[in-house]
Short mmCIF file of C-alpha atoms (C1' of nucleotides) in Angstrom, two decimals:
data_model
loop_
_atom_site.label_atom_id
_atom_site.label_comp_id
_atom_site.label_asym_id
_atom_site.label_seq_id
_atom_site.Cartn_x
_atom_site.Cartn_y
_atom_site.Cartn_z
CA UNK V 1112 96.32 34.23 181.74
CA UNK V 1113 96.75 37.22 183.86
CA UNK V 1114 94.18 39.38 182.92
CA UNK V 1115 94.24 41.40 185.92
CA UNK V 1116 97.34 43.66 186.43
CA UNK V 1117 97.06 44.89 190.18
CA UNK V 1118 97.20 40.58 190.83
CA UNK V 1119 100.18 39.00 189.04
CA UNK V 1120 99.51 35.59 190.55
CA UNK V 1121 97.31 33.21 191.23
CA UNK V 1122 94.60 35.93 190.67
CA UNK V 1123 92.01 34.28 189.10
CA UNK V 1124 92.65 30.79 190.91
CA UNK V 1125 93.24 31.31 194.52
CA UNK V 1126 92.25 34.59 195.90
CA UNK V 1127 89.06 35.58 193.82
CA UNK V 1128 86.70 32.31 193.03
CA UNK V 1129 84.06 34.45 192.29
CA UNK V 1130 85.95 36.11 189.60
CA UNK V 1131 83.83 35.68 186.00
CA UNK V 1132 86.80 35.69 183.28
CA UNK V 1133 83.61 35.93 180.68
CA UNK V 1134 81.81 38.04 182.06
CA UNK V 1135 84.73 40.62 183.23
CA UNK V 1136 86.35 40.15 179.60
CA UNK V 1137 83.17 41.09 177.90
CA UNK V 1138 81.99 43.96 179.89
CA UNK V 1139 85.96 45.15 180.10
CA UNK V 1140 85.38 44.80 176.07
CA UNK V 1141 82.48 46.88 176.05
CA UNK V 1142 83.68 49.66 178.00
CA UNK V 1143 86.65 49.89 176.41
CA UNK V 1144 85.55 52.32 174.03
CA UNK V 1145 83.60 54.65 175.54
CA UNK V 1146 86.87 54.42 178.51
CA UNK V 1147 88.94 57.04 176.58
CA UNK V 1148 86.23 59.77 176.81
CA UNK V 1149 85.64 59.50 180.41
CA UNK V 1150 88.35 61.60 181.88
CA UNK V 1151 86.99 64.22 179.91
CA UNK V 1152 83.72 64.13 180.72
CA UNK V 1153 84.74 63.46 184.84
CA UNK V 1154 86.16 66.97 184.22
CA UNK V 1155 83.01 68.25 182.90
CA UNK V 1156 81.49 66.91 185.98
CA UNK V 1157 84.10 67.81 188.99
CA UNK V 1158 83.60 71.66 187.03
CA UNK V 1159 80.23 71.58 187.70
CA UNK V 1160 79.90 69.67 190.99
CA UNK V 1161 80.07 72.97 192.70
CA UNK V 1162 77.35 75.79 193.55
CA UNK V 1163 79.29 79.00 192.88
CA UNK V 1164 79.85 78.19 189.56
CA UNK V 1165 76.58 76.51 188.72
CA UNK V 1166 75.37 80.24 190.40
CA UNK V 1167 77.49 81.63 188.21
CA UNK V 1168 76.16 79.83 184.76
CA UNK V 1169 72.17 80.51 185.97
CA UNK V 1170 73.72 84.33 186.57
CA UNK V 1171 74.57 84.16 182.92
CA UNK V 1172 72.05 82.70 181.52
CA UNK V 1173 69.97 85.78 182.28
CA UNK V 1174 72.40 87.81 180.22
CA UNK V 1175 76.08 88.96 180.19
CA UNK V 1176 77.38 90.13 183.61
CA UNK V 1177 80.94 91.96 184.16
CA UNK V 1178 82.98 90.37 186.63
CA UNK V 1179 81.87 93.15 189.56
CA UNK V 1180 78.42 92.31 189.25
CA UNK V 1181 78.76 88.55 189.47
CA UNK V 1182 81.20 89.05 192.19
CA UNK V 1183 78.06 90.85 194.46
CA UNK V 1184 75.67 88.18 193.18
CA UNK V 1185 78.10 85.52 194.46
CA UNK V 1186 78.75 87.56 197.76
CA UNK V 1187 82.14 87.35 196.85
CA UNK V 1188 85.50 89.06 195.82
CA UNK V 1189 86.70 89.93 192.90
CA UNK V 1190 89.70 87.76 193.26
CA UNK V 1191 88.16 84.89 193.93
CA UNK V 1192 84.61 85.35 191.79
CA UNK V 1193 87.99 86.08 188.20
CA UNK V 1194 89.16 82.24 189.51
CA UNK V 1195 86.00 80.29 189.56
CA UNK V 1196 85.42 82.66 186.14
CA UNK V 1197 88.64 81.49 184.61
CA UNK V 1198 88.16 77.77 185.56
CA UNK V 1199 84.79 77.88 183.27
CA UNK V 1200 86.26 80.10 180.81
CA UNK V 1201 89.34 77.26 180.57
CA UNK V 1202 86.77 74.30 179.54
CA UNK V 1203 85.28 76.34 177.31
CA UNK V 1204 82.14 77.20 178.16
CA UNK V 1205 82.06 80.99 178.79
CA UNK V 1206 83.03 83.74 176.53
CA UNK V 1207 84.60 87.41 177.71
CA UNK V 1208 83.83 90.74 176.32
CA UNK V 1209 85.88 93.77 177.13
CA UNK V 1210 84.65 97.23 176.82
CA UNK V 1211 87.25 99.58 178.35
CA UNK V 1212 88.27 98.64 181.53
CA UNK V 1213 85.47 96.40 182.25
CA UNK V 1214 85.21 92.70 181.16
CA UNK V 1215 81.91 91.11 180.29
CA UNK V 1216 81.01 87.57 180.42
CA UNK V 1217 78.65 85.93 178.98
CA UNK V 1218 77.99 82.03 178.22
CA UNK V 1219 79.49 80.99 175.18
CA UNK V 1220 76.71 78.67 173.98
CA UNK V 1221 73.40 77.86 175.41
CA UNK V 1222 73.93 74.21 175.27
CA UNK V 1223 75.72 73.80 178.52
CA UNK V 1224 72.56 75.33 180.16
CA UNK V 1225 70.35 72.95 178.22
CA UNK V 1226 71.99 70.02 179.77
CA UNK V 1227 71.86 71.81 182.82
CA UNK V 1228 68.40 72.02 182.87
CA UNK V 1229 67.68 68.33 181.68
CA UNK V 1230 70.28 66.99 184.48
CA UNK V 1231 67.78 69.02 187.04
CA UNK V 1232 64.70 68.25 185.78
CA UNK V 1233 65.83 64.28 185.82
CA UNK V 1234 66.77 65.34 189.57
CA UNK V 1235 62.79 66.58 190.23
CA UNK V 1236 61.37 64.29 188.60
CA UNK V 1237 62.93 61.09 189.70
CA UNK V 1238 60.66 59.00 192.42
CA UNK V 1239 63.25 58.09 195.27
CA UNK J 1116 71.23 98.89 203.36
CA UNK J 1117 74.15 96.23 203.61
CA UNK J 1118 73.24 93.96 201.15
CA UNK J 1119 76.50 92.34 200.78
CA UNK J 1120 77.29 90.42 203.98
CA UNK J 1121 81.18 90.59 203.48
CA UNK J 1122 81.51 94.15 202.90
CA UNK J 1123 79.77 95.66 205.92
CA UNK J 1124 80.09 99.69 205.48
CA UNK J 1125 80.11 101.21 202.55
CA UNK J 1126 80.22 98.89 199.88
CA UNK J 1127 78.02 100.17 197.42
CA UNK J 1128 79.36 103.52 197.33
CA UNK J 1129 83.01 103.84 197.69
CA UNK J 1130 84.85 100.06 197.51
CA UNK J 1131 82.87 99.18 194.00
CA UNK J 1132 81.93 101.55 191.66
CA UNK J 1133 80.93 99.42 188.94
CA UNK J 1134 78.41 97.74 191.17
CA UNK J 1135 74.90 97.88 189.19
CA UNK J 1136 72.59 97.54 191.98
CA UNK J 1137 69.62 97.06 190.13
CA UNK J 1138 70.95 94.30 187.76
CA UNK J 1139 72.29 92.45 190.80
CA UNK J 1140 69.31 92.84 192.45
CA UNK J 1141 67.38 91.50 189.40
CA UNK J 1142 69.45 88.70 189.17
CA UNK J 1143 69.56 87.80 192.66
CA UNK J 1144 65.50 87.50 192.10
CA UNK J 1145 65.93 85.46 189.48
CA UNK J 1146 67.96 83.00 190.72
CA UNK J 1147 66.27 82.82 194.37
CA UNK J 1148 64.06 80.19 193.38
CA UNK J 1149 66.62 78.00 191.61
CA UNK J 1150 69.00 78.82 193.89
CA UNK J 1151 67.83 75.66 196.53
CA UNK J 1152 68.45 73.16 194.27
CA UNK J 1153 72.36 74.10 193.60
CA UNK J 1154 73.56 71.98 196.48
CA UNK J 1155 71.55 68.64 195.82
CA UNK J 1156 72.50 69.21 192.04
CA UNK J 1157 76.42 70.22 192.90
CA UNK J 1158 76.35 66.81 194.79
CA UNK J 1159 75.30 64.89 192.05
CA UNK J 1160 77.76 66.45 189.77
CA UNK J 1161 80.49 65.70 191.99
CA UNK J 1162 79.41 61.82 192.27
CA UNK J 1163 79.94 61.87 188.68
CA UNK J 1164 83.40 63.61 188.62
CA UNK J 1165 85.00 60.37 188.88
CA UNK J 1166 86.22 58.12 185.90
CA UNK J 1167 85.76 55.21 188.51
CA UNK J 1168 82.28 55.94 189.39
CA UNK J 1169 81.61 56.43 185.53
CA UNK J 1170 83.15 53.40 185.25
CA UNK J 1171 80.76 51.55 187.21
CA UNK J 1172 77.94 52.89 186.00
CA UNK J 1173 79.02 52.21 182.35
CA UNK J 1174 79.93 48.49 183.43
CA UNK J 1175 76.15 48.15 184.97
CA UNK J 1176 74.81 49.49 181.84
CA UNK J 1177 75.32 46.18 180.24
CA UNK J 1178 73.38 44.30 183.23
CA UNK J 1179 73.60 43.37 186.72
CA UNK J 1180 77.25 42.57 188.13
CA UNK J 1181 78.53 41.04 191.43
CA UNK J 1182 80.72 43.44 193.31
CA UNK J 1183 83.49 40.90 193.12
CA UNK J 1184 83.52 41.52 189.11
CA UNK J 1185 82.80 45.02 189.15
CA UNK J 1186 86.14 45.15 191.12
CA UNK J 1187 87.97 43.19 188.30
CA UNK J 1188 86.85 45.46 185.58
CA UNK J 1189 87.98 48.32 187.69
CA UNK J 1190 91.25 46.53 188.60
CA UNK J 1191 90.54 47.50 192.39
CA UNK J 1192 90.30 45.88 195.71
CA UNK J 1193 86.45 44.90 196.86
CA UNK J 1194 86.43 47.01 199.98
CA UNK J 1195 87.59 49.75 197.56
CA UNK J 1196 84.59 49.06 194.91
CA UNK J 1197 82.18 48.44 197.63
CA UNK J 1198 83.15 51.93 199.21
CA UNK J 1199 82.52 53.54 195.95
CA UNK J 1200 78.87 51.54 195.26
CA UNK J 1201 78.03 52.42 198.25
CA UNK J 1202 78.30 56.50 197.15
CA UNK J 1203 76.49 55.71 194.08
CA UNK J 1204 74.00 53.56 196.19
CA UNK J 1205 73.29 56.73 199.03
CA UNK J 1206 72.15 58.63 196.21
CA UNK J 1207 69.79 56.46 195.16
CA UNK J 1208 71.16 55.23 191.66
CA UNK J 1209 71.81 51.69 192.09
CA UNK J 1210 69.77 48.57 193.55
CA UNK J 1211 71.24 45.59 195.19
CA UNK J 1212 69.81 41.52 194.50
CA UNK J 1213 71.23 39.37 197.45
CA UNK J 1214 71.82 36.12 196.34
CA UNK J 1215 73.49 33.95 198.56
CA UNK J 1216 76.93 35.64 199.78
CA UNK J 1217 77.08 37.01 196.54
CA UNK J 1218 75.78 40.80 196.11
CA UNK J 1219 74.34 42.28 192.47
CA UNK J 1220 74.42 45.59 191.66
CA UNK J 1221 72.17 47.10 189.18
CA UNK J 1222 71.26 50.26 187.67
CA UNK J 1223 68.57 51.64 189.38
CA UNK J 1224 67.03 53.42 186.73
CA UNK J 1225 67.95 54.01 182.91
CA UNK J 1226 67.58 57.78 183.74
CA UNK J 1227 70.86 58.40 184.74
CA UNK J 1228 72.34 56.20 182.35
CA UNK J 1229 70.24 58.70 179.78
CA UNK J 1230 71.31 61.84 180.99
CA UNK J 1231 74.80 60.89 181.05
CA UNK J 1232 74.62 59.93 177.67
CA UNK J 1233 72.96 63.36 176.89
CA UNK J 1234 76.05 65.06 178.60
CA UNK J 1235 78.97 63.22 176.58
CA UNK J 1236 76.69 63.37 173.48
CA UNK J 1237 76.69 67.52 174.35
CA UNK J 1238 80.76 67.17 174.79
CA UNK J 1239 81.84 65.70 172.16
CA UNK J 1240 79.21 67.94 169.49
CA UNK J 1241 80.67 71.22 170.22
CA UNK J 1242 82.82 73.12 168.46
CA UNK J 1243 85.49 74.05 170.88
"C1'" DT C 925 100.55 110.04 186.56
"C1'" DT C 926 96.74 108.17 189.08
"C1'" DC C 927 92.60 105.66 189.49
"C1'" DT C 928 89.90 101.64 188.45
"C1'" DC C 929 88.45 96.90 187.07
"C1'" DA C 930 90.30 92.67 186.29
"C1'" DT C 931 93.76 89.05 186.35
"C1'" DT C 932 97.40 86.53 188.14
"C1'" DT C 933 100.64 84.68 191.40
"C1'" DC C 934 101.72 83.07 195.76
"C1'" DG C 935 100.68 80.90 199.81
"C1'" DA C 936 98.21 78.85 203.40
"C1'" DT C 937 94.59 76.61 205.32
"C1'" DA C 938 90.83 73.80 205.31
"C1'" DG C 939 88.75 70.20 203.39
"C1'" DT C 940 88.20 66.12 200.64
"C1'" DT C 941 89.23 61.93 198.66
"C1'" DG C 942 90.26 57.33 197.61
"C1'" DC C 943 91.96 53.45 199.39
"C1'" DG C 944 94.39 49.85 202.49
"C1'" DA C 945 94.04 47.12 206.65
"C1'" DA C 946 91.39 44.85 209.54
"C1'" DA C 947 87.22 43.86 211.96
"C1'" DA C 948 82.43 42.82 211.38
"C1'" DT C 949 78.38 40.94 209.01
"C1'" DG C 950 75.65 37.52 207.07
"C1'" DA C 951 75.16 33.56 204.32
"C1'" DT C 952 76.72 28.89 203.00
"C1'" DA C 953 79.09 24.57 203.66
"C1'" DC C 954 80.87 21.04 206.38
"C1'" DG W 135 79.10 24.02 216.32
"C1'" DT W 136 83.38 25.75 213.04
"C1'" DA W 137 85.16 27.22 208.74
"C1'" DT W 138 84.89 29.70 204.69
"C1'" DC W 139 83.41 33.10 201.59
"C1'" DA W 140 81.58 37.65 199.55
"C1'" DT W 141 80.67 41.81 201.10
"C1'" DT W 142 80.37 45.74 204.18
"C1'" DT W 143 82.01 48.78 207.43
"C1'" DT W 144 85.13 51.25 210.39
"C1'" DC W 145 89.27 53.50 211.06
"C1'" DG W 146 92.88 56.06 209.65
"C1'" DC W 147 95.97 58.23 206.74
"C1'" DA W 148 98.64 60.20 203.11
"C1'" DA W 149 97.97 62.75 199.27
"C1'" DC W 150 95.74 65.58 196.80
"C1'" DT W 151 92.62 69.55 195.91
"C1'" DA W 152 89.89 73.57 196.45
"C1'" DT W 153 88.90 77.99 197.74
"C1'" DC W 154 90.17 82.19 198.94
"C1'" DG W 155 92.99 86.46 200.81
"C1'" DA W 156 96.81 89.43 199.97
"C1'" DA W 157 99.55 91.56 197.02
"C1'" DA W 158 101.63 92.29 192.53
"C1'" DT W 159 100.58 93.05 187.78
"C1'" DG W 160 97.97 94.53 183.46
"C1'" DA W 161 95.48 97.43 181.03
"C1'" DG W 162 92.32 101.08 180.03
"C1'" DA W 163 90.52 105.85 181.35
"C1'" DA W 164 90.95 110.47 182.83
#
DNA sequence: TTCTCATTTCGATAGTTGCGAAAATGATAC
DNA sequence: GTATCATTTTCGCAACTATCGAAATGAGAA
């Protein structure tokens, strides 16, 4: 019966003939799976769906930077260059160095750039 | 002279110290010519930092799907889904069949489907 | 101590987002 | 024609988020 939660009654009946009980079932069945992994990877996505910080990881990928530098490459304080730092750094995906009072950063694998690269190129390349 | 737009007078010789003018500059060089495709690539990240969106792009994986089912695997209202097709359509991922008053929504490509694959693939192989 | 680079906390503002409600569209059926 | 149906669109909002400045704090160097 009801299959669908937001419409306790008469859901799949009245208010939605369209409504393909197989079809929905199935595909719900399919995705259920891969479901669990998708706030994770939304996260991935919402990190990266900005340009400072994508500046930032193409800043890094030319070699570690301490935090001053980056900030004048990004035009932008220290303050606010350590955040957008720390937000990458909390997902994992930069590593810090210090050497006396400065702090190095530098990207803590180079697979993150590699997908980087392929989600561009599939950007370029694609027709429309 | 001024090469930092925020910090009009003397910023490269009293306010930051640590400032490595060449490397910046070097950098800066370096990342001139990727630097215009940041904002078309930071808004397709963001399209995909959304389990919903994922969602639908999962569920279209398995075939082509009537916007009326799409909004009963995602348990939402069909204005809602059709708002959110409609951001996945403006960038060019999906097609639409008319048939009838029924709409179908397919994916436009298996590109993205690939590279998103790639991504999760990347996620869930490393170590941290 | 004092200076410096970096981090963190707080706060505010600006901006975005996701969706409901309702009107509009476009096709089918009667 | 009218009625109905699936979808789209517009409007608007309430809630959430993001980004950053200012200032306090850490921590190392001299």
């Amino acid at each position: 019966m009801k299959k669908v939660a937001a419409l306790p009654t008469k859901a799949d009946v009245c208010n939605v003939p369209c409504f393909d009980h197989n079809k929905v079932g199935q595909i719900k069945a399919a995705l259920a799976k891969e479901e669990k992994k998708l706030p994770e990877l939304a996260e991935f996505y919402k990190l990266l769906g900005n340009t400072t910080r994508l500046k930032i990881l193409l800043a890094l990928a030319q070699g570690e930077l301490c935090v001053c530098d980056i900030a004048h490459v990004l035009q932008l304080s220290t303050a606010a260059t350590s955040h957008q730092l720390k937000l990458l750094r909390n997902q994992g995906w930069l590593s810090k160095r210090d050497d006396g009072k400065m702090v190095y950063y530098r990207l803590h694998s180079q697979d993150l750039l590699k997908a980087l690269k392929g989600d561009l190129k599939m950007l370029e390349e694609r027709l429309g």
